[in-house]
XYZ file of C-alpha atoms in Angstrom:
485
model
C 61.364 -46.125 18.151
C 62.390 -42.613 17.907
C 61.204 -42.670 14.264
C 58.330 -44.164 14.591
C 57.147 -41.440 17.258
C 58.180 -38.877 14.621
C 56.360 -40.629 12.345
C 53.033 -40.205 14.464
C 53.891 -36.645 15.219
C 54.026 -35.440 11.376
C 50.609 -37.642 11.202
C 49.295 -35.995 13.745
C 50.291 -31.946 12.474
C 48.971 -32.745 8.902
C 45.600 -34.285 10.524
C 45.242 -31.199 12.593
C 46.319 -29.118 9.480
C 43.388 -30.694 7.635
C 40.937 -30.545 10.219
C 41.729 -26.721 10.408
C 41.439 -26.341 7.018
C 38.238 -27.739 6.457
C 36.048 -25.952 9.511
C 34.131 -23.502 9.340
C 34.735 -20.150 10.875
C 33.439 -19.925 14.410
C 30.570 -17.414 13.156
C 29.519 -19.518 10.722
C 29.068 -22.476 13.103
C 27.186 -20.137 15.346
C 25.020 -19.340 12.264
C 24.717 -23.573 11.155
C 23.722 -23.943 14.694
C 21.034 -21.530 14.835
C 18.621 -22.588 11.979
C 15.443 -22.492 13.085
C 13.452 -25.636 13.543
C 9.517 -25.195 12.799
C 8.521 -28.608 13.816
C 7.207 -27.445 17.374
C 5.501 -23.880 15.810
C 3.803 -26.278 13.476
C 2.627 -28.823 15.788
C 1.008 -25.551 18.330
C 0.288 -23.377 15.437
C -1.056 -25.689 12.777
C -4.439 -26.923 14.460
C -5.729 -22.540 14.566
C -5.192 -22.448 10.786
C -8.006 -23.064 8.308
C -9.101 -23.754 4.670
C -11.649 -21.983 3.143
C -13.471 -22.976 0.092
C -16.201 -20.167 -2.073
C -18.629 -20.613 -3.936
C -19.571 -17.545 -6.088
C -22.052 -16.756 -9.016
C -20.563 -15.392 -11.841
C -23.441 -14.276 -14.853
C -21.956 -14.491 -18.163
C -24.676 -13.648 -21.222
C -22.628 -15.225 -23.997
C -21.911 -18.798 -23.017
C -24.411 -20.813 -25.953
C -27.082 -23.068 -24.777
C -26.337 -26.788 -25.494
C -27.824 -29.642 -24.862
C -26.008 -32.494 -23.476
C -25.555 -34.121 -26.794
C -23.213 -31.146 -27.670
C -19.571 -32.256 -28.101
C -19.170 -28.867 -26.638
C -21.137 -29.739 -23.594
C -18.364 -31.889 -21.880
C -16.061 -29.020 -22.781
C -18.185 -26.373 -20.735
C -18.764 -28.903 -17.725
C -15.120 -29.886 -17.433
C -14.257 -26.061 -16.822
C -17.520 -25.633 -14.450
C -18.768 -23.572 -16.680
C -22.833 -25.412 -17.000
C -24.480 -22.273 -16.445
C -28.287 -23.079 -14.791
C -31.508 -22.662 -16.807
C -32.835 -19.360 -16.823
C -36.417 -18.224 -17.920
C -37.197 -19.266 -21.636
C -33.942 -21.887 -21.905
C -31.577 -19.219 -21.953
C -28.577 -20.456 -19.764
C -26.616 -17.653 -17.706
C -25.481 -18.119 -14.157
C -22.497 -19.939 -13.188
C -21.175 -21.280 -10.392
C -17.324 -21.072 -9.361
C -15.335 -22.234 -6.929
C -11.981 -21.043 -4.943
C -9.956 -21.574 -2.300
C -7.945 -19.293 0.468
C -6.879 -19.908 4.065
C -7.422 -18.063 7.056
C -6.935 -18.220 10.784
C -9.311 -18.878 14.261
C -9.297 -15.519 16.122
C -11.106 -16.677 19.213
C -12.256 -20.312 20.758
C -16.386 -19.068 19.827
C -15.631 -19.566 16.136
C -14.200 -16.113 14.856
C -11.865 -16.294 11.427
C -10.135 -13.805 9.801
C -9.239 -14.088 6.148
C -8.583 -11.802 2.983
C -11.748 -10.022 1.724
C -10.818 -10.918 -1.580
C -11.522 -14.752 -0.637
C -14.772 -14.079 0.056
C -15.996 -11.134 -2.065
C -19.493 -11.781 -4.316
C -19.508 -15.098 -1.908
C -22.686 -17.024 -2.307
C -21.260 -19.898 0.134
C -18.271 -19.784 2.844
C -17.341 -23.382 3.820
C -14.537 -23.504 6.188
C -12.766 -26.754 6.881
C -10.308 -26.987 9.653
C -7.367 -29.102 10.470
C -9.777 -31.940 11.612
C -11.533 -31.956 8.978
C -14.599 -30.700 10.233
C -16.362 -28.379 7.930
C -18.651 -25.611 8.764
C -20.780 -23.168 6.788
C -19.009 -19.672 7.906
C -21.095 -16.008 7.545
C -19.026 -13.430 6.147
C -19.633 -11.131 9.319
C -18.272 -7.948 6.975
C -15.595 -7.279 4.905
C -12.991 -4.374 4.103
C -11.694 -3.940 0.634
C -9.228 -1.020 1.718
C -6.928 -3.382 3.967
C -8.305 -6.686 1.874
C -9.468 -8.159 5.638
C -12.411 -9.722 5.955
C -14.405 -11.532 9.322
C -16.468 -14.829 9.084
C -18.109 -16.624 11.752
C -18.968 -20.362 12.395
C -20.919 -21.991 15.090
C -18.267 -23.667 16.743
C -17.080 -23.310 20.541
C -13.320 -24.471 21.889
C -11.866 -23.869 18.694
C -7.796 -23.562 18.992
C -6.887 -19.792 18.524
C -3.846 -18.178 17.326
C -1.662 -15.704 19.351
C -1.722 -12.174 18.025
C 1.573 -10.404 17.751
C 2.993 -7.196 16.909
C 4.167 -6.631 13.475
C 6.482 -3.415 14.713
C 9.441 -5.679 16.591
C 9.697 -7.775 13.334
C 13.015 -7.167 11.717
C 14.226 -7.683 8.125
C 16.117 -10.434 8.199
C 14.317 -12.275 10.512
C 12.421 -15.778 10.008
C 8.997 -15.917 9.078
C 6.688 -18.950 8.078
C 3.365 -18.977 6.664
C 0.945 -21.996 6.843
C -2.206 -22.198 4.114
C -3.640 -24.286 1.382
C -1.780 -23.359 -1.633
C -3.061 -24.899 -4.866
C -5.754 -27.039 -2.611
C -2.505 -28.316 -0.315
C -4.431 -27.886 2.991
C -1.582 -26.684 6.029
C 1.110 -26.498 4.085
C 4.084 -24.099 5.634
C 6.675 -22.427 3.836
C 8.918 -20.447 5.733
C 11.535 -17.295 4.500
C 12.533 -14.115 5.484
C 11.388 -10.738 6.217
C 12.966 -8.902 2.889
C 11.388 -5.403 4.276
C 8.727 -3.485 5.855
C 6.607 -0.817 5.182
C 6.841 -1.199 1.500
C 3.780 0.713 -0.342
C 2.205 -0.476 -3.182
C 0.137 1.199 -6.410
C -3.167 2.289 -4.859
C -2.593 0.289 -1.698
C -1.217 4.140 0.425
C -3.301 2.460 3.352
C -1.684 -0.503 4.283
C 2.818 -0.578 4.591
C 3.011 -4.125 3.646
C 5.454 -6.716 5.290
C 7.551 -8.059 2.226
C 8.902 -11.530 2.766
C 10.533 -13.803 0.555
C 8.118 -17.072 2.028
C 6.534 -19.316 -0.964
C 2.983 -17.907 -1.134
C 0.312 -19.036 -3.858
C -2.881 -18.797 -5.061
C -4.559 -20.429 -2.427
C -2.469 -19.241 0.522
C -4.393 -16.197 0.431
C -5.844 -14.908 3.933
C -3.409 -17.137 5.335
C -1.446 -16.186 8.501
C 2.166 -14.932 8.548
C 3.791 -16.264 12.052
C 7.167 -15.201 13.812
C 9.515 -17.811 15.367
C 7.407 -16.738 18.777
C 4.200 -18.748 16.992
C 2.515 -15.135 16.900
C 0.670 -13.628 13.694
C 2.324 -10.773 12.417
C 0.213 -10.362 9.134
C -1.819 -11.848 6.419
C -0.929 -13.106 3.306
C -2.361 -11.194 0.754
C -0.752 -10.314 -2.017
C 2.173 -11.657 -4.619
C 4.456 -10.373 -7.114
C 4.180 -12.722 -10.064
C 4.391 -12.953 -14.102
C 3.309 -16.416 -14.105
C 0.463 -16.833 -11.409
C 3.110 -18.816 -8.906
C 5.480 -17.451 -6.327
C 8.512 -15.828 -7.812
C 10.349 -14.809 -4.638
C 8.074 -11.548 -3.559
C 5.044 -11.954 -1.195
C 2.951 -9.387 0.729
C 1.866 -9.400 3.970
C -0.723 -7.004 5.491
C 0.328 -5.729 9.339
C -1.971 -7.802 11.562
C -2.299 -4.349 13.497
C -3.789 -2.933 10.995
C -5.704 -5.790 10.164
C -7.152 -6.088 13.675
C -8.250 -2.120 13.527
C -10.646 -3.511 10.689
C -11.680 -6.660 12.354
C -12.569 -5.040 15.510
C -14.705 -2.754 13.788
C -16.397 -5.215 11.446
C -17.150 -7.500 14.453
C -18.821 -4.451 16.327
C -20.495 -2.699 13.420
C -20.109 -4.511 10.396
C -18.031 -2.073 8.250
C -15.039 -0.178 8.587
C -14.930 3.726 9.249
C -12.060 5.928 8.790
C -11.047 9.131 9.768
C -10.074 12.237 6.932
C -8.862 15.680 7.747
C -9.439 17.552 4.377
C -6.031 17.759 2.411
C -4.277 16.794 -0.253
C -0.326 16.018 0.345
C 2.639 15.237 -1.975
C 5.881 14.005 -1.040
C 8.550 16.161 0.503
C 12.155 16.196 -1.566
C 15.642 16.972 -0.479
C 15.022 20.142 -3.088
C 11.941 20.691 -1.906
C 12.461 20.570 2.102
C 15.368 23.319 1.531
C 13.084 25.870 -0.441
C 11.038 25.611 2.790
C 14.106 25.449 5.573
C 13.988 22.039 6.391
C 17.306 20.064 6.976
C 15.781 16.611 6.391
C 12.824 15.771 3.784
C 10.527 14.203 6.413
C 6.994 14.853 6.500
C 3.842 15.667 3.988
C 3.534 18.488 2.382
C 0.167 20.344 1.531
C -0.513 21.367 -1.432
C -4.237 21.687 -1.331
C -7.114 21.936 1.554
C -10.667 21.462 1.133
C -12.506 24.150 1.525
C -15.012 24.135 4.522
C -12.858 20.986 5.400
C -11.383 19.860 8.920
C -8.147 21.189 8.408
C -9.199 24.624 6.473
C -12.153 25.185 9.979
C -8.599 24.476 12.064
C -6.652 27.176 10.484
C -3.784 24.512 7.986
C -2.721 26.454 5.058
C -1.626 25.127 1.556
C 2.117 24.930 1.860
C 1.994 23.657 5.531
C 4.694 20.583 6.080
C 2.346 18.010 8.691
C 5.653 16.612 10.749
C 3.691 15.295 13.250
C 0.109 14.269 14.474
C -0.361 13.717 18.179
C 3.567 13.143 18.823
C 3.953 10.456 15.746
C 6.555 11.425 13.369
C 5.267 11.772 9.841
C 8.475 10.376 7.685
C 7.129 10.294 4.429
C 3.619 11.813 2.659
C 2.461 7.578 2.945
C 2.342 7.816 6.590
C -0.061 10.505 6.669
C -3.539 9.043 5.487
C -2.220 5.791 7.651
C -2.561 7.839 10.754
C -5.338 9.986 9.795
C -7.475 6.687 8.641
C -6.793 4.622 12.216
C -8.547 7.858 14.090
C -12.090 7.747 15.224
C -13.989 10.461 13.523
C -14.900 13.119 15.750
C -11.259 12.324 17.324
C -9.287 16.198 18.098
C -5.853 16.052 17.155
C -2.664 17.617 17.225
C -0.552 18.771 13.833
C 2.625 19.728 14.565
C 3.295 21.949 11.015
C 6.060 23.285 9.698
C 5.437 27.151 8.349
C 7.795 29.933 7.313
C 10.273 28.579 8.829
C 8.836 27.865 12.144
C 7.112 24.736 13.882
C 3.966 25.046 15.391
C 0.843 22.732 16.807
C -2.609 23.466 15.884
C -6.040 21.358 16.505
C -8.015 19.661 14.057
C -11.270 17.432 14.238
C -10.810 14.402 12.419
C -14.038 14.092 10.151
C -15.561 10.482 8.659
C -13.961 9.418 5.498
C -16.917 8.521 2.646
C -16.991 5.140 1.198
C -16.566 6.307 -2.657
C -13.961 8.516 -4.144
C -14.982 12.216 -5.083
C -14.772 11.830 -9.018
C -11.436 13.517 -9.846
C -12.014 17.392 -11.326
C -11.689 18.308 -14.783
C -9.000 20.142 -16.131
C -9.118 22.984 -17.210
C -6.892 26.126 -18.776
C -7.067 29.438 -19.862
C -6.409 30.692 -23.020
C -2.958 31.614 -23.960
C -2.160 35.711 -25.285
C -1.995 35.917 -28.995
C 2.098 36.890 -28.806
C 3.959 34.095 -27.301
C 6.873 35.481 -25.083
C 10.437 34.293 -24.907
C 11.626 30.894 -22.625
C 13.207 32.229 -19.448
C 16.140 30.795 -17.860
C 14.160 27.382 -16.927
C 12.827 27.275 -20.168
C 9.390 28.168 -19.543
C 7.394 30.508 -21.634
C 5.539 31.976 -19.100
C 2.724 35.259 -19.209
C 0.206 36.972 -17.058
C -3.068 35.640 -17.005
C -6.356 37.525 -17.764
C -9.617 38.486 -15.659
C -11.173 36.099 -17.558
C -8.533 33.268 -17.051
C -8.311 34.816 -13.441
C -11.676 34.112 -12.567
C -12.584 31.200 -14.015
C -9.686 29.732 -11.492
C -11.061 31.009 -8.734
C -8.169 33.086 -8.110
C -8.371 36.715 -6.163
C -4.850 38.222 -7.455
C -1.801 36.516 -8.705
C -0.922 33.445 -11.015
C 1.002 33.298 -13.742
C 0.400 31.140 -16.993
C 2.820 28.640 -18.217
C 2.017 28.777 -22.415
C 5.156 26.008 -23.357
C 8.161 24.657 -22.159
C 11.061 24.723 -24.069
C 13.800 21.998 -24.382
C 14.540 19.410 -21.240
C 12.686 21.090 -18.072
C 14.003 19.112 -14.735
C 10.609 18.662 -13.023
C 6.744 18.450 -13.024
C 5.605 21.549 -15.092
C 3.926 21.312 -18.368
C 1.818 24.112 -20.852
C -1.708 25.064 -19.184
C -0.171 25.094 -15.575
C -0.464 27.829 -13.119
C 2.369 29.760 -10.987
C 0.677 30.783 -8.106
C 4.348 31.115 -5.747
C 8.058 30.846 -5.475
C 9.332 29.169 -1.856
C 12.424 30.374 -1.171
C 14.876 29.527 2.150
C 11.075 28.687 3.527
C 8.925 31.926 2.040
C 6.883 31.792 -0.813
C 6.196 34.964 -2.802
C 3.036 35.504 -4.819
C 3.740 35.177 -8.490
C 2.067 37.900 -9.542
C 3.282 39.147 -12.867
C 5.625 36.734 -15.728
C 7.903 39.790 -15.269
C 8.789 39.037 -11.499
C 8.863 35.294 -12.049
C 11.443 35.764 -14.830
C 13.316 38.053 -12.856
C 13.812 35.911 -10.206
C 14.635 33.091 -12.203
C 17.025 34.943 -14.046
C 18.838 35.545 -10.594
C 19.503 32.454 -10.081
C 22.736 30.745 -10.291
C 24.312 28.002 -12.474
C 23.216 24.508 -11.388
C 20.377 25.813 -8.481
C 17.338 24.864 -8.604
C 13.902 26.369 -7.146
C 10.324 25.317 -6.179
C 6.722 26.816 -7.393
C 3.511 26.282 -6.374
C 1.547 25.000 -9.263
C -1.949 24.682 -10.286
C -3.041 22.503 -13.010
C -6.878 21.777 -13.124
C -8.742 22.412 -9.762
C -5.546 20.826 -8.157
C -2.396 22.771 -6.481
C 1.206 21.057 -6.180
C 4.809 21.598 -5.362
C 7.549 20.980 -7.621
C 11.499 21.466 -7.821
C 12.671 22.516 -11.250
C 16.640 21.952 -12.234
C 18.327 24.265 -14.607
C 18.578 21.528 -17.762
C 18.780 21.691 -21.637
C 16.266 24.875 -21.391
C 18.693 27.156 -19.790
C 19.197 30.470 -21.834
């Protein structure tokens, strides 16, 4: 008996020895326990989501005109590419079809989707998750946040619940629910990877990155928390093949619903402009003007006759602030200036010499097309090229001439080559016009007094100019490199 009961015991120690051996840590169980189900956000969530399908005419001059006897006729048609009959046989409008997704915005029959779904649309047909289809107008559209409004006569409709994009966290679950590939209300779920990420030519919108499964097709789609609330739209992937590849874009439904609220009340989108031009701010960069941190967006150029020039901002202002929100970075700037209401006063809180100050500014109406970017221009160099100074920049005065043909009252000095491996953005034809230094700039008047105070400076520093190049003015931090003398 005895040895039977020891028997059990050791049986017992080695089965709790395995058993401890084999679980998982406490936080891991927490974490197995705490994946998300989507079944019920599907189920309340699905029924608001839609599929859209376009029809667009495309002209294309070249395609040949067959007859249907062509072998190459059933080629063409198989492609949808059987353009119609024009005047005198000649064959040249085609129709095309896509697909995209978007979401019900209110119960009278209000959708938001991508405006590149529905852009050159010659037919909207929305379908929704009961299969009723409707013929949507495309109420307007904004290419600048890629949002776009339709409208179909429908009343009751299920709606979606708006959220706000700001709480999200990286990290955090996400799911999306669209038609990729013609796969009507299909969800794929992921993460948030991170937020506020800007794009090439995209400075208006900080997209939501997430690594959820998004494809052509799940385009204008929404973006949903665990909460069932949109928190963007699906616009945009990352791809080298046409498919998902682990990087999808969201645009900020907040921003998105700044542009559908317009659209819905005046058909197009208006945004507000102050009249400067900005760069980033570096670490360099925020010393020469006596800044601890590099936050904010740094003028380098106001329009004349502008908002900001009537309201007193100077070039070499740092914006920190407009009406209490922090400018971070040079991106956030022409996001907060764009959301205003032209004919909106605000406050700038600047940065100047050193000091911090507010001062008022009318926010004016931004036009729909670009000003065509200016010309460059330079003067003509002296016949005797000068020596490279310590930064390795030949550098000499300019002339009347030069002088006035830049519009320039006094000052400016001509860079005529750099020499060797110069650590920043300077380059032959550009224009000193000042030296910022613990947050003062002096004029750079003469090549003389630019060397000079180059040449005082000390192994490994580093110093910022004002440059012009063209009709534009910029800041940049230049590094002693393989120029030094």
């Amino acid at each position: 008996m005895p040895v039977r009961h020891s028997i059990r015991s050791s049986a017992l120690v080695l089965l709790l020895a395995f058993a401890a051996a084999f679980a998982l840590p406490a936080g891991a169980q927490g974490r197995a326990a705490a994946l998300p189900d989507f079944t019920e956000l599907y189920e309340k969530q699905g029924p608001a989501v839609v599929s859209i399908d376009v029809t667009q005419t495309v002209r294309r001059p070249r395609v040949p005109d067959l007859s249907e006897d062509d072998p190459f006729y059933e080629f063409f048609r198989r492609f949808g590419q059987i353009p119609r009959r024009g005047p005198g046989g000649q064959e040249r409008e085609f129709e095309t079809q896509s697909t995209g997704s978007g979401f019900i915005l209110s119960g009278d029959g209000y959708i938001v989707t991508n405006a590149h779904v529905v852009d050159e649309s010659t037919e909207v047909t929305v379908r929704l998750s009961d299969k009723r289809e409707f013929i949507a107008k495309v109420v307007g559209s904004d290419k600048r946040t890629d949002v776009a409004l339709l409208k179909i006569d429908a009343k009751d409709l299920p709606r979606v619940v708006i959220g706000d994009p700001d709480k999200l966290k990286v990290g955090e679950w996400v799911v999306a629910i669209g038609k990729p590939f013609g796969l009507e209300n299909t969800m794929t779920a992921g993460i948030v990877s991170a937020k506020g990420r800007d794009l090439p030519q995209e400075n208006l919108v900080p997209f939501i990155q997430t690594d959820v499964a998004i494809n052509p097709g799940n385009s204008g789609g929404p973006l949903f928390n665990m909460k069932g609330e949109v928190v963007g739209i699906n616009s945009l992937i990352y791809s080298r093949t046409g498919g998902y590849m682990g990087l999808a874009f969201a645009v900020p439904i907040d921003i998105a619903m700044n542009a559908v609220g317009q659209l819905r009340d005046k058909g197009r989108v208006t945004r507000g402009r102050i009249g400067v031009q900005i760069q980033e701010l570096t670490k360099e960069s925020a010393e020469a003007f006596g800044l601890k941190q590099p936050n904010g967006a740094l003028v380098n150029g106001v329009e004349k006759d502008g908002p900001s020039a009537k309201a007193g901002v100077e070039t070499g202002d740092i914006i920190l602030k407009v009406d209490g929100r922090e400018v971070r970075s040079s991106n956030d700037l022409p996001r907060i200036i764009t959301s205003i209401r032209p004919g909106t006063k605000i406050t700038l809180s600047i940065w100047r010499k050193g000091t911090q100050k507010d001062i008022a500014v009318t926010v004016a109406e931004m036009q729909a097309d670009a000003a065509t970017p200016p010309t460059r221009r330079s003067g003509q160099a002296p016949k005797e090229k000068a020596k490279p100074n310590k930064m390795g920049l030949v550098l000499s005065d300019l002339t009347d001439e030069q002088r006035k043909e830049l519009d320039l009252k006094s000052g400016g000095v001509l860079v005529e080559d750099v020499v060797g491996v110069v650590r920043g953005n300077v380059q032959p034809g550009d224009v000193i016009l000042a030296i910022i230094q613990r947050g003062v700039p002096t004029e750079a008047k003469t090549a003389a007094q630019v060397n000079e105070s180059l040449a005082k400076l000390e192994k490994g520093a580093s110093v910022t100019l004002q440059v012009r190049r063209g009709d534009n003015s910029f800041y940049t931090t230049l590094k002693l490199g393989n120029g030094e003398q």
